Amino acid sequence: MQVNEESIKPVLNRLKRAQGQLAAVIAMVESGRECEDVVTQLAAVSKALDRAGFKIVASGMRACLADGSENPPMTQDKLEKLFLTLA
């Protein structure tokens, strides 16, 4: 999927933030932190990944529908299925 750099920068920022949050969750588990704290941070990682996924799909929707390559354009049904995988 080809997405312009301006659209992908916020996605990369979200993914990098999620990567840092996940590293923190791993450290919390390794150090024996309270379950409530771990689950709270894990939920934040999950939400950050979800938002990044939705942003990727939303930013690339036009490219997915007609990307100009030899691949056939993505159908509406396939695009809906892609969205639903994030739900």
mmCIF file of N, CA, C and O in Angstrom:
data_model
loop_
_atom_site.group_PDB
_atom_site.id
_atom_site.type_symbol
_atom_site.label_atom_id
_atom_site.label_comp_id
_atom_site.label_asym_id
_atom_site.label_seq_id
_atom_site.Cartn_x
_atom_site.Cartn_y
_atom_site.Cartn_z
ATOM 1 N N MET A 1 0.856 -1.180 0.000
ATOM 2 C CA MET A 1 0.000 0.000 0.000
ATOM 3 C C MET A 1 0.890 1.228 0.000
ATOM 4 O O MET A 1 1.803 1.337 0.804
ATOM 5 N N GLN A 2 0.623 2.136 -0.905
ATOM 6 C CA GLN A 2 1.365 3.381 -0.993
ATOM 7 C C GLN A 2 0.549 4.503 -0.352
ATOM 8 O O GLN A 2 -0.581 4.743 -0.748
ATOM 9 N N VAL A 3 1.120 5.140 0.643
ATOM 10 C CA VAL A 3 0.471 6.262 1.312
ATOM 11 C C VAL A 3 1.493 7.389 1.359
ATOM 12 O O VAL A 3 2.679 7.152 1.579
ATOM 13 N N ASN A 4 1.015 8.616 1.179
ATOM 14 C CA ASN A 4 1.977 9.716 1.178
ATOM 15 C C ASN A 4 2.601 9.891 2.561
ATOM 16 O O ASN A 4 2.053 9.492 3.582
ATOM 17 N N GLU A 5 3.789 10.477 2.577
ATOM 18 C CA GLU A 5 4.579 10.599 3.803
ATOM 19 C C GLU A 5 3.854 11.395 4.881
ATOM 20 O O GLU A 5 3.959 11.091 6.065
ATOM 21 N N GLU A 6 3.107 12.405 4.467
ATOM 22 C CA GLU A 6 2.366 13.233 5.430
ATOM 23 C C GLU A 6 1.310 12.408 6.169
ATOM 24 O O GLU A 6 1.068 12.610 7.349
ATOM 25 N N SER A 7 0.687 11.461 5.487
ATOM 26 C CA SER A 7 -0.333 10.619 6.100
ATOM 27 C C SER A 7 0.267 9.536 6.982
ATOM 28 O O SER A 7 -0.319 9.151 7.986
ATOM 29 N N ILE A 8 1.443 9.038 6.627
ATOM 30 C CA ILE A 8 2.018 7.905 7.343
ATOM 31 C C ILE A 8 2.779 8.334 8.593
ATOM 32 O O ILE A 8 2.924 7.547 9.532
ATOM 33 N N LYS A 9 3.230 9.580 8.658
ATOM 34 C CA LYS A 9 4.008 10.039 9.817
ATOM 35 C C LYS A 9 3.229 9.891 11.126
ATOM 36 O O LYS A 9 3.773 9.369 12.100
ATOM 37 N N PRO A 10 1.953 10.316 11.201
ATOM 38 C CA PRO A 10 1.215 10.120 12.454
ATOM 39 C C PRO A 10 1.033 8.636 12.808
ATOM 40 O O PRO A 10 1.047 8.272 13.980
ATOM 41 N N VAL A 11 0.919 7.796 11.791
ATOM 42 C CA VAL A 11 0.788 6.354 12.032
ATOM 43 C C VAL A 11 2.073 5.825 12.655
ATOM 44 O O VAL A 11 2.034 5.081 13.646
ATOM 45 N N LEU A 12 3.191 6.199 12.087
ATOM 46 C CA LEU A 12 4.467 5.748 12.638
ATOM 47 C C LEU A 12 4.665 6.249 14.061
ATOM 48 O O LEU A 12 5.177 5.515 14.918
ATOM 49 N N ASN A 13 4.259 7.485 14.321
ATOM 50 C CA ASN A 13 4.357 8.013 15.681
ATOM 51 C C ASN A 13 3.515 7.188 16.657
ATOM 52 O O ASN A 13 3.958 6.864 17.759
ATOM 53 N N ARG A 14 2.300 6.838 16.248
ATOM 54 C CA ARG A 14 1.434 6.013 17.096
ATOM 55 C C ARG A 14 2.052 4.641 17.340
ATOM 56 O O ARG A 14 2.031 4.126 18.455
ATOM 57 N N LEU A 15 2.589 4.043 16.287
ATOM 58 C CA LEU A 15 3.187 2.717 16.433
ATOM 59 C C LEU A 15 4.427 2.754 17.326
ATOM 60 O O LEU A 15 4.627 1.847 18.145
ATOM 61 N N LYS A 16 5.227 3.769 17.188
ATOM 62 C CA LYS A 16 6.412 3.903 18.045
ATOM 63 C C LYS A 16 6.011 4.130 19.499
ATOM 64 O O LYS A 16 6.645 3.598 20.421
ATOM 65 N N ARG A 17 4.956 4.906 19.710
ATOM 66 C CA ARG A 17 4.451 5.124 21.061
ATOM 67 C C ARG A 17 3.946 3.800 21.645
ATOM 68 O O ARG A 17 4.233 3.457 22.792
ATOM 69 N N ALA A 18 3.225 3.045 20.844
ATOM 70 C CA ALA A 18 2.725 1.742 21.290
ATOM 71 C C ALA A 18 3.883 0.793 21.594
ATOM 72 O O ALA A 18 3.831 0.027 22.558
ATOM 73 N N GLN A 19 4.918 0.860 20.785
ATOM 74 C CA GLN A 19 6.097 0.023 21.013
ATOM 75 C C GLN A 19 6.722 0.346 22.374
ATOM 76 O O GLN A 19 7.083 -0.550 23.136
ATOM 77 N N GLY A 20 6.825 1.630 22.685
ATOM 78 C CA GLY A 20 7.351 2.050 23.987
ATOM 79 C C GLY A 20 6.446 1.614 25.125
ATOM 80 O O GLY A 20 6.926 1.170 26.185
ATOM 81 N N GLN A 21 5.141 1.745 24.926
ATOM 82 C CA GLN A 21 4.191 1.317 25.950
ATOM 83 C C GLN A 21 4.279 -0.185 26.182
ATOM 84 O O GLN A 21 4.217 -0.645 27.320
ATOM 85 N N LEU A 22 4.433 -0.952 25.111
ATOM 86 C CA LEU A 22 4.534 -2.399 25.247
ATOM 87 C C LEU A 22 5.802 -2.792 25.995
ATOM 88 O O LEU A 22 5.777 -3.684 26.849
ATOM 89 N N ALA A 23 6.895 -2.112 25.709
ATOM 90 C CA ALA A 23 8.139 -2.366 26.441
ATOM 91 C C ALA A 23 7.940 -2.081 27.934
ATOM 92 O O ALA A 23 8.432 -2.827 28.789
ATOM 93 N N ALA A 24 7.193 -1.027 28.237
ATOM 94 C CA ALA A 24 6.909 -0.695 29.632
ATOM 95 C C ALA A 24 6.037 -1.772 30.287
ATOM 96 O O ALA A 24 6.255 -2.129 31.446
ATOM 97 N N VAL A 25 5.068 -2.301 29.548
ATOM 98 C CA VAL A 25 4.210 -3.370 30.080
ATOM 99 C C VAL A 25 5.054 -4.607 30.373
ATOM 100 O O VAL A 25 4.898 -5.236 31.428
ATOM 101 N N ILE A 26 5.941 -4.951 29.474
ATOM 102 C CA ILE A 26 6.811 -6.107 29.690
ATOM 103 C C ILE A 26 7.645 -5.910 30.947
ATOM 104 O O ILE A 26 7.759 -6.814 31.781
ATOM 105 N N ALA A 27 8.205 -4.721 31.108
ATOM 106 C CA ALA A 27 9.001 -4.418 32.305
ATOM 107 C C ALA A 27 8.145 -4.494 33.568
ATOM 108 O O ALA A 27 8.615 -4.973 34.608
ATOM 109 N N MET A 28 6.891 -4.057 33.470
ATOM 110 C CA MET A 28 5.987 -4.111 34.622
ATOM 111 C C MET A 28 5.724 -5.561 35.029
ATOM 112 O O MET A 28 5.739 -5.887 36.223
ATOM 113 N N VAL A 29 5.504 -6.416 34.042
ATOM 114 C CA VAL A 29 5.252 -7.829 34.327
ATOM 115 C C VAL A 29 6.497 -8.461 34.940
ATOM 116 O O VAL A 29 6.412 -9.192 35.932
ATOM 117 N N GLU A 30 7.651 -8.163 34.356
ATOM 118 C CA GLU A 30 8.905 -8.734 34.851
ATOM 119 C C GLU A 30 9.220 -8.293 36.273
ATOM 120 O O GLU A 30 9.795 -9.048 37.049
ATOM 121 N N SER A 31 8.809 -7.082 36.622
ATOM 122 C CA SER A 31 9.093 -6.577 37.972
ATOM 123 C C SER A 31 7.993 -6.898 38.973
ATOM 124 O O SER A 31 8.091 -6.519 40.133
ATOM 125 N N GLY A 32 6.937 -7.573 38.505
ATOM 126 C CA GLY A 32 5.877 -7.995 39.429
ATOM 127 C C GLY A 32 4.909 -6.899 39.836
ATOM 128 O O GLY A 32 4.350 -6.954 40.937
ATOM 129 N N ARG A 33 4.681 -5.940 38.962
ATOM 130 C CA ARG A 33 3.740 -4.854 39.271
ATOM 131 C C ARG A 33 2.334 -5.396 39.437
ATOM 132 O O ARG A 33 2.008 -6.496 38.987
ATOM 133 N N GLU A 34 1.498 -4.597 40.039
ATOM 134 C CA GLU A 34 0.107 -4.979 40.300
ATOM 135 C C GLU A 34 -0.635 -5.253 38.999
ATOM 136 O O GLU A 34 -0.441 -4.562 37.998
ATOM 137 N N CYS A 35 -1.503 -6.237 39.061
ATOM 138 C CA CYS A 35 -2.272 -6.667 37.886
ATOM 139 C C CYS A 35 -3.074 -5.496 37.297
ATOM 140 O O CYS A 35 -3.111 -5.326 36.079
ATOM 141 N N GLU A 36 -3.695 -4.708 38.136
ATOM 142 C CA GLU A 36 -4.515 -3.591 37.655
ATOM 143 C C GLU A 36 -3.679 -2.610 36.833
ATOM 144 O O GLU A 36 -4.110 -2.141 35.785
ATOM 145 N N ASP A 37 -2.454 -2.319 37.313
ATOM 146 C CA ASP A 37 -1.575 -1.397 36.587
ATOM 147 C C ASP A 37 -1.174 -1.975 35.232
ATOM 148 O O ASP A 37 -1.172 -1.271 34.219
ATOM 149 N N VAL A 38 -0.848 -3.272 35.215
ATOM 150 C CA VAL A 38 -0.433 -3.935 33.979
ATOM 151 C C VAL A 38 -1.569 -3.937 32.970
ATOM 152 O O VAL A 38 -1.387 -3.589 31.799
ATOM 153 N N VAL A 39 -2.764 -4.304 33.427
ATOM 154 C CA VAL A 39 -3.909 -4.376 32.514
ATOM 155 C C VAL A 39 -4.257 -2.994 31.977
ATOM 156 O O VAL A 39 -4.576 -2.844 30.785
ATOM 157 N N THR A 40 -4.165 -1.974 32.811
ATOM 158 C CA THR A 40 -4.447 -0.610 32.378
ATOM 159 C C THR A 40 -3.487 -0.199 31.259
ATOM 160 O O THR A 40 -3.900 0.358 30.229
ATOM 161 N N GLN A 41 -2.217 -0.483 31.449
ATOM 162 C CA GLN A 41 -1.229 -0.118 30.432
ATOM 163 C C GLN A 41 -1.363 -0.977 29.179
ATOM 164 O O GLN A 41 -1.188 -0.497 28.064
ATOM 165 N N LEU A 42 -1.716 -2.238 29.369
ATOM 166 C CA LEU A 42 -1.932 -3.115 28.216
ATOM 167 C C LEU A 42 -3.117 -2.637 27.382
ATOM 168 O O LEU A 42 -3.083 -2.669 26.152
ATOM 169 N N ALA A 43 -4.152 -2.146 28.045
ATOM 170 C CA ALA A 43 -5.304 -1.584 27.326
ATOM 171 C C ALA A 43 -4.893 -0.356 26.522
ATOM 172 O O ALA A 43 -5.363 -0.154 25.395
ATOM 173 N N ALA A 44 -3.990 0.444 27.080
ATOM 174 C CA ALA A 44 -3.509 1.627 26.365
ATOM 175 C C ALA A 44 -2.726 1.220 25.117
ATOM 176 O O ALA A 44 -2.870 1.832 24.052
ATOM 177 N N VAL A 45 -1.916 0.171 25.224
ATOM 178 C CA VAL A 45 -1.173 -0.330 24.060
ATOM 179 C C VAL A 45 -2.149 -0.812 22.996
ATOM 180 O O VAL A 45 -2.011 -0.496 21.811
ATOM 181 N N SER A 46 -3.132 -1.567 23.415
ATOM 182 C CA SER A 46 -4.122 -2.109 22.489
ATOM 183 C C SER A 46 -4.854 -0.989 21.760
ATOM 184 O O SER A 46 -5.041 -1.035 20.537
ATOM 185 N N LYS A 47 -5.244 0.041 22.495
ATOM 186 C CA LYS A 47 -5.957 1.167 21.892
ATOM 187 C C LYS A 47 -5.064 1.916 20.905
ATOM 188 O O LYS A 47 -5.511 2.309 19.822
ATOM 189 N N ALA A 48 -3.785 2.080 21.263
ATOM 190 C CA ALA A 48 -2.847 2.764 20.369
ATOM 191 C C ALA A 48 -2.677 1.975 19.067
ATOM 192 O O ALA A 48 -2.641 2.560 17.979
ATOM 193 N N LEU A 49 -2.603 0.655 19.167
ATOM 194 C CA LEU A 49 -2.480 -0.174 17.965
ATOM 195 C C LEU A 49 -3.745 -0.116 17.124
ATOM 196 O O LEU A 49 -3.681 -0.048 15.894
ATOM 197 N N ASP A 50 -4.902 -0.145 17.786
ATOM 198 C CA ASP A 50 -6.168 -0.031 17.058
ATOM 199 C C ASP A 50 -6.241 1.280 16.288
ATOM 200 O O ASP A 50 -6.612 1.310 15.116
ATOM 201 N N ARG A 51 -5.880 2.362 16.948
ATOM 202 C CA ARG A 51 -5.931 3.672 16.297
ATOM 203 C C ARG A 51 -4.967 3.743 15.114
ATOM 204 O O ARG A 51 -5.289 4.313 14.070
ATOM 205 N N ALA A 52 -3.798 3.147 15.283
ATOM 206 C CA ALA A 52 -2.844 3.124 14.177
ATOM 207 C C ALA A 52 -3.413 2.325 13.005
ATOM 208 O O ALA A 52 -3.304 2.739 11.848
ATOM 209 N N GLY A 53 -4.034 1.208 13.307
ATOM 210 C CA GLY A 53 -4.635 0.387 12.248
ATOM 211 C C GLY A 53 -5.728 1.122 11.510
ATOM 212 O O GLY A 53 -5.781 1.105 10.272
ATOM 213 N N PHE A 54 -6.605 1.784 12.260
ATOM 214 C CA PHE A 54 -7.678 2.545 11.617
ATOM 215 C C PHE A 54 -7.110 3.686 10.778
ATOM 216 O O PHE A 54 -7.601 3.973 9.685
ATOM 217 N N LYS A 55 -6.072 4.318 11.282
ATOM 218 C CA LYS A 55 -5.451 5.423 10.543
ATOM 219 C C LYS A 55 -4.828 4.909 9.244
ATOM 220 O O LYS A 55 -4.943 5.554 8.192
ATOM 221 N N ILE A 56 -4.190 3.740 9.298
ATOM 222 C CA ILE A 56 -3.600 3.161 8.092
ATOM 223 C C ILE A 56 -4.687 2.889 7.060
ATOM 224 O O ILE A 56 -4.560 3.238 5.891
ATOM 225 N N VAL A 57 -5.767 2.268 7.509
ATOM 226 C CA VAL A 57 -6.849 1.943 6.579
ATOM 227 C C VAL A 57 -7.482 3.218 6.033
ATOM 228 O O VAL A 57 -7.708 3.348 4.825
ATOM 229 N N ALA A 58 -7.745 4.186 6.911
ATOM 230 C CA ALA A 58 -8.379 5.426 6.462
ATOM 231 C C ALA A 58 -7.470 6.196 5.509
ATOM 232 O O ALA A 58 -7.920 6.701 4.481
ATOM 233 N N SER A 59 -6.174 6.279 5.824
ATOM 234 C CA SER A 59 -5.232 7.019 4.984
ATOM 235 C C SER A 59 -5.029 6.340 3.643
ATOM 236 O O SER A 59 -4.835 7.000 2.631
ATOM 237 N N GLY A 60 -5.074 5.021 3.646
ATOM 238 C CA GLY A 60 -4.815 4.303 2.422
ATOM 239 C C GLY A 60 -6.047 3.875 1.666
ATOM 240 O O GLY A 60 -5.937 3.160 0.672
ATOM 241 N N MET A 61 -7.225 4.289 2.125
ATOM 242 C CA MET A 61 -8.465 3.833 1.506
ATOM 243 C C MET A 61 -8.482 4.134 0.011
ATOM 244 O O MET A 61 -8.790 3.267 -0.796
ATOM 245 N N ARG A 62 -8.110 5.305 -0.356
ATOM 246 C CA ARG A 62 -8.117 5.671 -1.772
ATOM 247 C C ARG A 62 -7.127 4.813 -2.546
ATOM 248 O O ARG A 62 -7.431 4.305 -3.624
ATOM 249 N N ALA A 63 -5.968 4.612 -1.961
ATOM 250 C CA ALA A 63 -4.961 3.785 -2.620
ATOM 251 C C ALA A 63 -5.429 2.336 -2.715
ATOM 252 O O ALA A 63 -5.163 1.654 -3.698
ATOM 253 N N CYS A 64 -6.127 1.857 -1.694
ATOM 254 C CA CYS A 64 -6.623 0.476 -1.698
ATOM 255 C C CYS A 64 -7.705 0.282 -2.758
ATOM 256 O O CYS A 64 -7.810 -0.786 -3.359
ATOM 257 N N LEU A 65 -8.521 1.293 -2.958
ATOM 258 C CA LEU A 65 -9.615 1.170 -3.916
ATOM 259 C C LEU A 65 -9.125 1.212 -5.354
ATOM 260 O O LEU A 65 -9.657 0.534 -6.219
ATOM 261 N N ALA A 66 -8.110 2.000 -5.612
ATOM 262 C CA ALA A 66 -7.562 2.098 -6.969
ATOM 263 C C ALA A 66 -6.113 2.536 -6.877
ATOM 264 O O ALA A 66 -5.809 3.713 -6.950
ATOM 265 N N ASP A 67 -5.230 1.573 -6.673
ATOM 266 C CA ASP A 67 -3.833 1.926 -6.440
ATOM 267 C C ASP A 67 -3.000 2.104 -7.700
ATOM 268 O O ASP A 67 -1.844 2.451 -7.640
ATOM 269 N N GLY A 68 -3.565 1.844 -8.857
ATOM 270 C CA GLY A 68 -2.843 2.064 -10.098
ATOM 271 C C GLY A 68 -1.828 0.991 -10.439
ATOM 272 O O GLY A 68 -1.137 1.090 -11.438
ATOM 273 N N SER A 69 -1.714 -0.044 -9.621
ATOM 274 C CA SER A 69 -0.779 -1.125 -9.920
ATOM 275 C C SER A 69 -1.477 -2.201 -10.736
ATOM 276 O O SER A 69 -2.637 -2.073 -11.100
ATOM 277 N N GLU A 70 -0.741 -3.283 -10.982
ATOM 278 C CA GLU A 70 -1.349 -4.369 -11.738
ATOM 279 C C GLU A 70 -2.352 -5.154 -10.906
ATOM 280 O O GLU A 70 -3.108 -5.966 -11.417
ATOM 281 N N ASN A 71 -2.360 -4.940 -9.583
ATOM 282 C CA ASN A 71 -3.331 -5.608 -8.713
ATOM 283 C C ASN A 71 -4.716 -5.026 -8.947
ATOM 284 O O ASN A 71 -4.858 -3.815 -9.138
ATOM 285 N N PRO A 72 -5.734 -5.872 -8.907
ATOM 286 C CA PRO A 72 -7.086 -5.332 -9.069
ATOM 287 C C PRO A 72 -7.445 -4.448 -7.874
ATOM 288 O O PRO A 72 -6.956 -4.666 -6.766
ATOM 289 N N PRO A 73 -8.265 -3.422 -8.076
ATOM 290 C CA PRO A 73 -8.643 -2.556 -6.961
ATOM 291 C C PRO A 73 -9.398 -3.349 -5.899
ATOM 292 O O PRO A 73 -10.061 -4.343 -6.194
ATOM 293 N N MET A 74 -9.267 -2.917 -4.659
ATOM 294 C CA MET A 74 -9.942 -3.583 -3.552
ATOM 295 C C MET A 74 -11.443 -3.322 -3.632
ATOM 296 O O MET A 74 -11.871 -2.196 -3.835
ATOM 297 N N THR A 75 -12.224 -4.373 -3.476
ATOM 298 C CA THR A 75 -13.673 -4.225 -3.510
ATOM 299 C C THR A 75 -14.171 -3.636 -2.196
ATOM 300 O O THR A 75 -13.469 -3.665 -1.181
ATOM 301 N N GLN A 76 -15.401 -3.148 -2.219
ATOM 302 C CA GLN A 76 -15.991 -2.607 -0.999
ATOM 303 C C GLN A 76 -16.107 -3.695 0.063
ATOM 304 O O GLN A 76 -15.832 -3.440 1.237
ATOM 305 N N ASP A 77 -16.493 -4.909 -0.331
ATOM 306 C CA ASP A 77 -16.612 -6.004 0.632
ATOM 307 C C ASP A 77 -15.270 -6.314 1.292
ATOM 308 O O ASP A 77 -15.198 -6.519 2.504
ATOM 309 N N LYS A 78 -14.219 -6.345 0.495
ATOM 310 C CA LYS A 78 -12.896 -6.630 1.040
ATOM 311 C C LYS A 78 -12.436 -5.508 1.967
ATOM 312 O O LYS A 78 -11.844 -5.762 3.016
ATOM 313 N N LEU A 79 -12.725 -4.265 1.597
ATOM 314 C CA LEU A 79 -12.368 -3.126 2.432
ATOM 315 C C LEU A 79 -13.133 -3.169 3.758
ATOM 316 O O LEU A 79 -12.551 -2.932 4.823
ATOM 317 N N GLU A 80 -14.421 -3.509 3.718
ATOM 318 C CA GLU A 80 -15.199 -3.650 4.945
ATOM 319 C C GLU A 80 -14.621 -4.733 5.839
ATOM 320 O O GLU A 80 -14.517 -4.565 7.056
ATOM 321 N N LYS A 81 -14.247 -5.856 5.228
ATOM 322 C CA LYS A 81 -13.651 -6.953 5.995
ATOM 323 C C LYS A 81 -12.357 -6.491 6.657
ATOM 324 O O LYS A 81 -12.085 -6.838 7.804
ATOM 325 N N LEU A 82 -11.579 -5.697 5.943
ATOM 326 C CA LEU A 82 -10.334 -5.159 6.498
ATOM 327 C C LEU A 82 -10.615 -4.297 7.718
ATOM 328 O O LEU A 82 -9.950 -4.427 8.745
ATOM 329 N N PHE A 83 -11.611 -3.417 7.623
ATOM 330 C CA PHE A 83 -12.003 -2.602 8.773
ATOM 331 C C PHE A 83 -12.432 -3.476 9.935
ATOM 332 O O PHE A 83 -12.071 -3.236 11.083
ATOM 333 N N LEU A 84 -13.223 -4.500 9.658
ATOM 334 C CA LEU A 84 -13.748 -5.354 10.720
ATOM 335 C C LEU A 84 -12.669 -6.164 11.417
ATOM 336 O O LEU A 84 -12.833 -6.540 12.583
ATOM 337 N N THR A 85 -11.552 -6.422 10.755
ATOM 338 C CA THR A 85 -10.475 -7.138 11.429
ATOM 339 C C THR A 85 -9.904 -6.318 12.566
ATOM 340 O O THR A 85 -9.314 -6.865 13.491
ATOM 341 N N LEU A 86 -10.091 -5.012 12.527
ATOM 342 C CA LEU A 86 -9.596 -4.134 13.588
ATOM 343 C C LEU A 86 -10.608 -3.961 14.717
ATOM 344 O O LEU A 86 -10.264 -3.457 15.774
ATOM 345 N N ALA A 87 -11.835 -4.366 14.484
ATOM 346 C CA ALA A 87 -12.876 -4.164 15.498
ATOM 347 C C ALA A 87 -12.811 -5.206 16.598
ATOM 348 O O ALA A 87 -12.269 -6.239 16.494
#
